[in-house]
mmCIF file of C-alpha atoms in Angstrom:
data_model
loop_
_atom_site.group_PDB
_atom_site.id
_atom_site.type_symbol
_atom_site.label_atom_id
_atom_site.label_comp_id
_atom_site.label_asym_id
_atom_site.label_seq_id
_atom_site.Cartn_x
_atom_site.Cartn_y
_atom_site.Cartn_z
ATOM 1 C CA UNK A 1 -17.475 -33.561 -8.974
ATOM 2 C CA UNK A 2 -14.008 -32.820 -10.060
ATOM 3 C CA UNK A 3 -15.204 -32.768 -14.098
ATOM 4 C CA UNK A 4 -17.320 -29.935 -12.554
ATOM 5 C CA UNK A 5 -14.883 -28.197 -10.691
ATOM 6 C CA UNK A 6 -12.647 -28.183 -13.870
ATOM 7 C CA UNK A 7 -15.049 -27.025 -15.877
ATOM 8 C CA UNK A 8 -16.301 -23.770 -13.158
ATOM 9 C CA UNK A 9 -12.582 -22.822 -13.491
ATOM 10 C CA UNK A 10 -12.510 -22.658 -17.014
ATOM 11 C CA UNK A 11 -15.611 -20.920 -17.160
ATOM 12 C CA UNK A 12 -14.890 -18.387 -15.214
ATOM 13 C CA UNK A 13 -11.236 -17.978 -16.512
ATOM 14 C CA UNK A 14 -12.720 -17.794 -20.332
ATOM 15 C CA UNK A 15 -15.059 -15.285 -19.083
ATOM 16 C CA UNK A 16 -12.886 -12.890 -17.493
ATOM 17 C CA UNK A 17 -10.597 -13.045 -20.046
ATOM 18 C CA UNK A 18 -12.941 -12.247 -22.638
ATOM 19 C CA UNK A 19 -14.611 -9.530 -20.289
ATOM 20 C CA UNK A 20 -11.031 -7.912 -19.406
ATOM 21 C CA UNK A 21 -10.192 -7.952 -23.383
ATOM 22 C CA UNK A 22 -13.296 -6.431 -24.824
ATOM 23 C CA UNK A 23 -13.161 -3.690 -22.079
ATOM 24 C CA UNK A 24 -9.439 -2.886 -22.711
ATOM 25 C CA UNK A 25 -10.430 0.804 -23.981
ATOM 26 C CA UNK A 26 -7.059 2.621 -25.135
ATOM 27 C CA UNK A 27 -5.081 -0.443 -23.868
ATOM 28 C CA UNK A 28 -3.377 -2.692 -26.740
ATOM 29 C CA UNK A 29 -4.142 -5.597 -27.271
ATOM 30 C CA UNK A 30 -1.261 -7.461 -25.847
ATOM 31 C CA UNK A 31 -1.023 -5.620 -23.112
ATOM 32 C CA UNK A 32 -4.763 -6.635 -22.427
ATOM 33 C CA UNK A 33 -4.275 -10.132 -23.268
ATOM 34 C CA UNK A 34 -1.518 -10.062 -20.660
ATOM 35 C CA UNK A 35 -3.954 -7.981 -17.880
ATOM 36 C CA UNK A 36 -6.643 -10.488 -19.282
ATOM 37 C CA UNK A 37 -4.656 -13.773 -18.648
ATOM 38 C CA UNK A 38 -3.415 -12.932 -15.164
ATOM 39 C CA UNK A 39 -6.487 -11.375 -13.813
ATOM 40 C CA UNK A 40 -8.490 -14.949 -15.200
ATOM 41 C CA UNK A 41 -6.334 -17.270 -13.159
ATOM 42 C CA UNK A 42 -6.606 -14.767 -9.815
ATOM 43 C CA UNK A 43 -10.266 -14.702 -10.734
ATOM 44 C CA UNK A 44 -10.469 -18.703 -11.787
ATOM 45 C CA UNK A 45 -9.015 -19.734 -8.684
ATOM 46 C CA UNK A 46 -10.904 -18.025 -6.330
ATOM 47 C CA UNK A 47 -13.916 -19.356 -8.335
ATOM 48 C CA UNK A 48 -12.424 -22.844 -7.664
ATOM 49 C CA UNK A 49 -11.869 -22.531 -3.896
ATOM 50 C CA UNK A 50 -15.208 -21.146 -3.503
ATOM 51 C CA UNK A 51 -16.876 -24.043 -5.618
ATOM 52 C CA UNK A 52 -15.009 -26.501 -3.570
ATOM 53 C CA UNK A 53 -15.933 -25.168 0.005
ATOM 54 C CA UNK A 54 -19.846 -24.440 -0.855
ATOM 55 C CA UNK A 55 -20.330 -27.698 -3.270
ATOM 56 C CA UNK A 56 -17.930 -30.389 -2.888
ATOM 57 C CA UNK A 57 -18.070 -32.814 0.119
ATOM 58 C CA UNK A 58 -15.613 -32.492 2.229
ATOM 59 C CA UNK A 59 -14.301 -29.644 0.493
ATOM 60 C CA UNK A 60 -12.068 -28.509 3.036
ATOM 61 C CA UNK A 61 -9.343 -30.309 1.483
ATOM 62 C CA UNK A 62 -8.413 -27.685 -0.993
ATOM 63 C CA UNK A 63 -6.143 -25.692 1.920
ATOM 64 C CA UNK A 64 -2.693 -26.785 -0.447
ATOM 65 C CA UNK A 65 -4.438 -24.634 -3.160
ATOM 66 C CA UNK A 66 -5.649 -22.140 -0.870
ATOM 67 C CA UNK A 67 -1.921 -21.382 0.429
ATOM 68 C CA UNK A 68 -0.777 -21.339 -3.482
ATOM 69 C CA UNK A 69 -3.338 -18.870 -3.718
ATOM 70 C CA UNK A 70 -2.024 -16.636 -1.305
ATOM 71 C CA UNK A 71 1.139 -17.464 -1.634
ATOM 72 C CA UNK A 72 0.965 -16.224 -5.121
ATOM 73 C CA UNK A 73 -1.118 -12.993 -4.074
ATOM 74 C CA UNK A 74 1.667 -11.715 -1.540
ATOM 75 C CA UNK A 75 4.300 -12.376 -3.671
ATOM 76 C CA UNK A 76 2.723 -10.759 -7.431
ATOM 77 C CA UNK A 77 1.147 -8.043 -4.548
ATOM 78 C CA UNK A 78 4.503 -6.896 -3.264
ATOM 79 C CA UNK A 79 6.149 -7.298 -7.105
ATOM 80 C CA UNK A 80 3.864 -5.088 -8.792
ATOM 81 C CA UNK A 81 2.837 -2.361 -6.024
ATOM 82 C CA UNK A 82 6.627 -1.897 -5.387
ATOM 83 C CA UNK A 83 6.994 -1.653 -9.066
ATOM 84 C CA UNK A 84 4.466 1.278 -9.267
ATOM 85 C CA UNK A 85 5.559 3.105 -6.481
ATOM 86 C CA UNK A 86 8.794 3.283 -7.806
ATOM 87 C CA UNK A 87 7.681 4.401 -11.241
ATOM 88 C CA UNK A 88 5.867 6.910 -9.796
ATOM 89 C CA UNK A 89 8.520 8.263 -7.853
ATOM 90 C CA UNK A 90 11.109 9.000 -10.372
ATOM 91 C CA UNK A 91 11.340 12.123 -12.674
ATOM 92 C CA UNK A 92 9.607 11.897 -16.023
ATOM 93 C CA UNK A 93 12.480 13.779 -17.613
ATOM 94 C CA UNK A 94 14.169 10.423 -17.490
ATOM 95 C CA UNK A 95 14.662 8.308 -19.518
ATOM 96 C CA UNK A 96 11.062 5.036 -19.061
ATOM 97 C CA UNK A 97 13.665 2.522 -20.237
ATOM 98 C CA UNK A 98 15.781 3.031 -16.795
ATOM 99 C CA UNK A 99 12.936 3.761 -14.965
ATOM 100 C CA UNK A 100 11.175 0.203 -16.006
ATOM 101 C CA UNK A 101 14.690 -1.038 -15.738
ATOM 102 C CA UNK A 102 15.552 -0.212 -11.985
ATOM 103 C CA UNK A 103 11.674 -0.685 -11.022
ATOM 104 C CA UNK A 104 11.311 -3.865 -12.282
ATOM 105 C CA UNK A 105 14.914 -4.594 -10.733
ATOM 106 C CA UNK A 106 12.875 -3.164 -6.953
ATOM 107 C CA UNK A 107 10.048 -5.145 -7.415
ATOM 108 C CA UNK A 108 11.950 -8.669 -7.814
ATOM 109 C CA UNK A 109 13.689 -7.456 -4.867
ATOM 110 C CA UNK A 110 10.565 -6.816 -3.006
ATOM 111 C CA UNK A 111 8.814 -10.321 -4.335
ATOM 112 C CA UNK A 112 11.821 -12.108 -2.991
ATOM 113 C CA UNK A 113 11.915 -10.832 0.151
ATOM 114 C CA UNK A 114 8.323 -11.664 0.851
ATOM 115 C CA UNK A 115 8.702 -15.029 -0.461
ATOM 116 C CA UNK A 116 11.295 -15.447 2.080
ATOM 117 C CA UNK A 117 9.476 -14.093 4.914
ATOM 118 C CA UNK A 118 6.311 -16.092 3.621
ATOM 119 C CA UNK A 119 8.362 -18.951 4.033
ATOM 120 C CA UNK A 120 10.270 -18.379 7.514
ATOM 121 C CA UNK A 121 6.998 -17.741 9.170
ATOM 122 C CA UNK A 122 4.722 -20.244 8.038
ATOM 123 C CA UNK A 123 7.356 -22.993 7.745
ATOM 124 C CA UNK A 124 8.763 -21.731 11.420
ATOM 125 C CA UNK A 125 9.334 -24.432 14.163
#
């Protein structure tokens, strides 16, 4: 059952990719391979917990990849929506270098702080 848990994953990883590359519009192409390769695994390993709850025997054993799951959703969530909202705050008239500079700068900030917090509460005593 694992060989066909493996292989679900990969199907639906190869899929999105190939769905989220062919769609990319006025994207380039590395910037949709990128959007294509992150937005597989998300997509991949929610395929895989589902597969695992529904099909697999005792499939409530997959809770260690369920928290990576989530773990990794709160953390990319906070990186890149802090990122945005700080590029969309500054002034155009400045220069996108500094703005990608001190955005990117925010949202490690902001990913590190809720790995912390992800971390003090779950891990609390």
């Amino acid at each position: 059952m694992q060989l066909i848990g493996v292989l679900v994953f990969f199907t639906a990883t190869v899929g999105m990719w190939i769905g989220v590359v062919r769609n990319r519009g006025t994207l380039n192409l590395w910037l949709a391979n990128l959007t294509g390769a992150v937005g597989s695994f998300i997509v991949g390993i929610a395929v895989l917990i589902l597969f695992n709850r529904w099909f697999v025997p005792g499939g409530n054993s997959v809770r260690g990849v369920v928290f990576i799951f989530y773990t990794m959703m709160a953390v990319l969530g906070a990186f890149v929506g802090t990122w945005l909202l700080v590029i969309a705050r500054f002034n155009q008239s400045e220069s996108p270098v500094v703005r990608h500079l001190i955005a990117g700068a925010c949202g490690v900030l902001a990913a590190l702080t809720t790995a912390v917090l992800w971390v003090m509460i779950l891990f609390a005593k």
